[in-house]
């Protein structure tokens, strides 16, 4: 599961996450497109040679395409609704020996960094969808089965101080 699929799954599972329009990215994309369109008005008036006209046309087309791609990729952002904070996915590889301890901790609602044994290339993966302000984490554990990771737990939500402590502990370990 890639970051986009994880985010989409988690958004559909809770009312704490939602998509909002990224106005700043949209304005930047529109400015880039407008610059590309402006290039089209510079060509064909006998001010420039044919080779310069072709170069201006190429730059105009490139700017329009770049602006459209930027708008398509950055138009929406996922936010934690109570604080309007952007969220991102982080993934940590774990040692298989910590599987039972991590799952038990999640089910009790007390997952902390001490429960998780990080190991590069481990057979377990801990995916965390974290708000930028640190007040929300959505956590799910995946296990590697040949060629893909499959979820072995449901999604657990950790809010407030516990979310920040978990993140700080995992960041210190990695």
PDB file of C-alpha atoms in Angstrom, residues 23-87:
ATOM      1  CA  UNK A  23      -5.417  27.636  -2.184  1.00  0.00           C
ATOM      2  CA  UNK A  24      -1.742  28.597  -2.250  1.00  0.00           C
ATOM      3  CA  UNK A  25      -0.824  25.710  -4.575  1.00  0.00           C
ATOM      4  CA  UNK A  26      -3.814  26.481  -6.786  1.00  0.00           C
ATOM      5  CA  UNK A  27      -2.812  30.162  -7.121  1.00  0.00           C
ATOM      6  CA  UNK A  28       0.777  29.192  -7.985  1.00  0.00           C
ATOM      7  CA  UNK A  29      -0.497  26.786 -10.649  1.00  0.00           C
ATOM      8  CA  UNK A  30      -2.762  29.455 -12.157  1.00  0.00           C
ATOM      9  CA  UNK A  31       0.108  31.971 -12.277  1.00  0.00           C
ATOM     10  CA  UNK A  32       2.306  29.433 -14.078  1.00  0.00           C
ATOM     11  CA  UNK A  33      -0.469  28.701 -16.586  1.00  0.00           C
ATOM     12  CA  UNK A  34      -1.064  32.439 -17.119  1.00  0.00           C
ATOM     13  CA  UNK A  35       2.645  32.946 -17.823  1.00  0.00           C
ATOM     14  CA  UNK A  36       2.483  30.160 -20.391  1.00  0.00           C
ATOM     15  CA  UNK A  37      -0.567  31.669 -22.078  1.00  0.00           C
ATOM     16  CA  UNK A  38       1.139  35.092 -22.106  1.00  0.00           C
ATOM     17  CA  UNK A  39       3.981  33.546 -24.089  1.00  0.00           C
ATOM     18  CA  UNK A  40       1.525  32.672 -26.866  1.00  0.00           C
ATOM     19  CA  UNK A  41       0.696  36.362 -27.337  1.00  0.00           C
ATOM     20  CA  UNK A  42       4.365  37.195 -27.965  1.00  0.00           C
ATOM     21  CA  UNK A  43       4.759  35.057 -31.073  1.00  0.00           C
ATOM     22  CA  UNK A  44       3.907  35.808 -34.687  1.00  0.00           C
ATOM     23  CA  UNK A  45       4.156  39.627 -34.716  1.00  0.00           C
ATOM     24  CA  UNK A  46       7.428  39.912 -36.680  1.00  0.00           C
ATOM     25  CA  UNK A  47       9.243  41.121 -33.550  1.00  0.00           C
ATOM     26  CA  UNK A  48      11.292  37.968 -33.276  1.00  0.00           C
ATOM     27  CA  UNK A  49      12.849  35.553 -35.743  1.00  0.00           C
ATOM     28  CA  UNK A  50      11.135  32.225 -36.438  1.00  0.00           C
ATOM     29  CA  UNK A  51      13.564  30.304 -34.220  1.00  0.00           C
ATOM     30  CA  UNK A  52      12.911  32.656 -31.271  1.00  0.00           C
ATOM     31  CA  UNK A  53       9.152  32.353 -31.893  1.00  0.00           C
ATOM     32  CA  UNK A  54       9.470  28.578 -31.729  1.00  0.00           C
ATOM     33  CA  UNK A  55      11.458  28.839 -28.490  1.00  0.00           C
ATOM     34  CA  UNK A  56       8.797  31.121 -26.959  1.00  0.00           C
ATOM     35  CA  UNK A  57       6.080  28.697 -28.102  1.00  0.00           C
ATOM     36  CA  UNK A  58       7.967  25.800 -26.511  1.00  0.00           C
ATOM     37  CA  UNK A  59       8.376  27.711 -23.233  1.00  0.00           C
ATOM     38  CA  UNK A  60       4.665  28.642 -23.279  1.00  0.00           C
ATOM     39  CA  UNK A  61       3.558  25.048 -23.791  1.00  0.00           C
ATOM     40  CA  UNK A  62       5.952  23.840 -21.096  1.00  0.00           C
ATOM     41  CA  UNK A  63       4.606  26.399 -18.607  1.00  0.00           C
ATOM     42  CA  UNK A  64       0.985  25.490 -19.320  1.00  0.00           C
ATOM     43  CA  UNK A  65       1.714  21.774 -18.880  1.00  0.00           C
ATOM     44  CA  UNK A  66       3.777  22.405 -15.722  1.00  0.00           C
ATOM     45  CA  UNK A  67       0.996  24.527 -14.232  1.00  0.00           C
ATOM     46  CA  UNK A  68      -1.646  21.904 -15.024  1.00  0.00           C
ATOM     47  CA  UNK A  69       0.441  19.116 -13.468  1.00  0.00           C
ATOM     48  CA  UNK A  70       1.130  21.262 -10.394  1.00  0.00           C
ATOM     49  CA  UNK A  71      -2.583  21.992 -10.002  1.00  0.00           C
ATOM     50  CA  UNK A  72      -3.492  18.324 -10.348  1.00  0.00           C
ATOM     51  CA  UNK A  73      -0.921  17.123  -7.794  1.00  0.00           C
ATOM     52  CA  UNK A  74      -1.162  19.850  -5.180  1.00  0.00           C
ATOM     53  CA  UNK A  75      -4.802  20.890  -5.434  1.00  0.00           C
ATOM     54  CA  UNK A  76      -6.125  18.935  -2.427  1.00  0.00           C
ATOM     55  CA  UNK A  77      -4.456  18.381   0.901  1.00  0.00           C
ATOM     56  CA  UNK A  78      -5.486  16.079   3.713  1.00  0.00           C
ATOM     57  CA  UNK A  79      -5.947  17.774   7.096  1.00  0.00           C
ATOM     58  CA  UNK A  80      -6.797  16.838  10.659  1.00  0.00           C
ATOM     59  CA  UNK A  81     -10.089  18.727  10.936  1.00  0.00           C
ATOM     60  CA  UNK A  82     -10.115  19.781  14.622  1.00  0.00           C
ATOM     61  CA  UNK A  83      -6.829  21.713  14.223  1.00  0.00           C
ATOM     62  CA  UNK A  84      -6.801  22.151  10.407  1.00  0.00           C
ATOM     63  CA  UNK A  85      -3.279  20.713  10.370  1.00  0.00           C
ATOM     64  CA  UNK A  86      -1.875  18.949   7.293  1.00  0.00           C
ATOM     65  CA  UNK A  87      -1.160  15.230   7.631  1.00  0.00           C
TER      66      UNK A  87
END
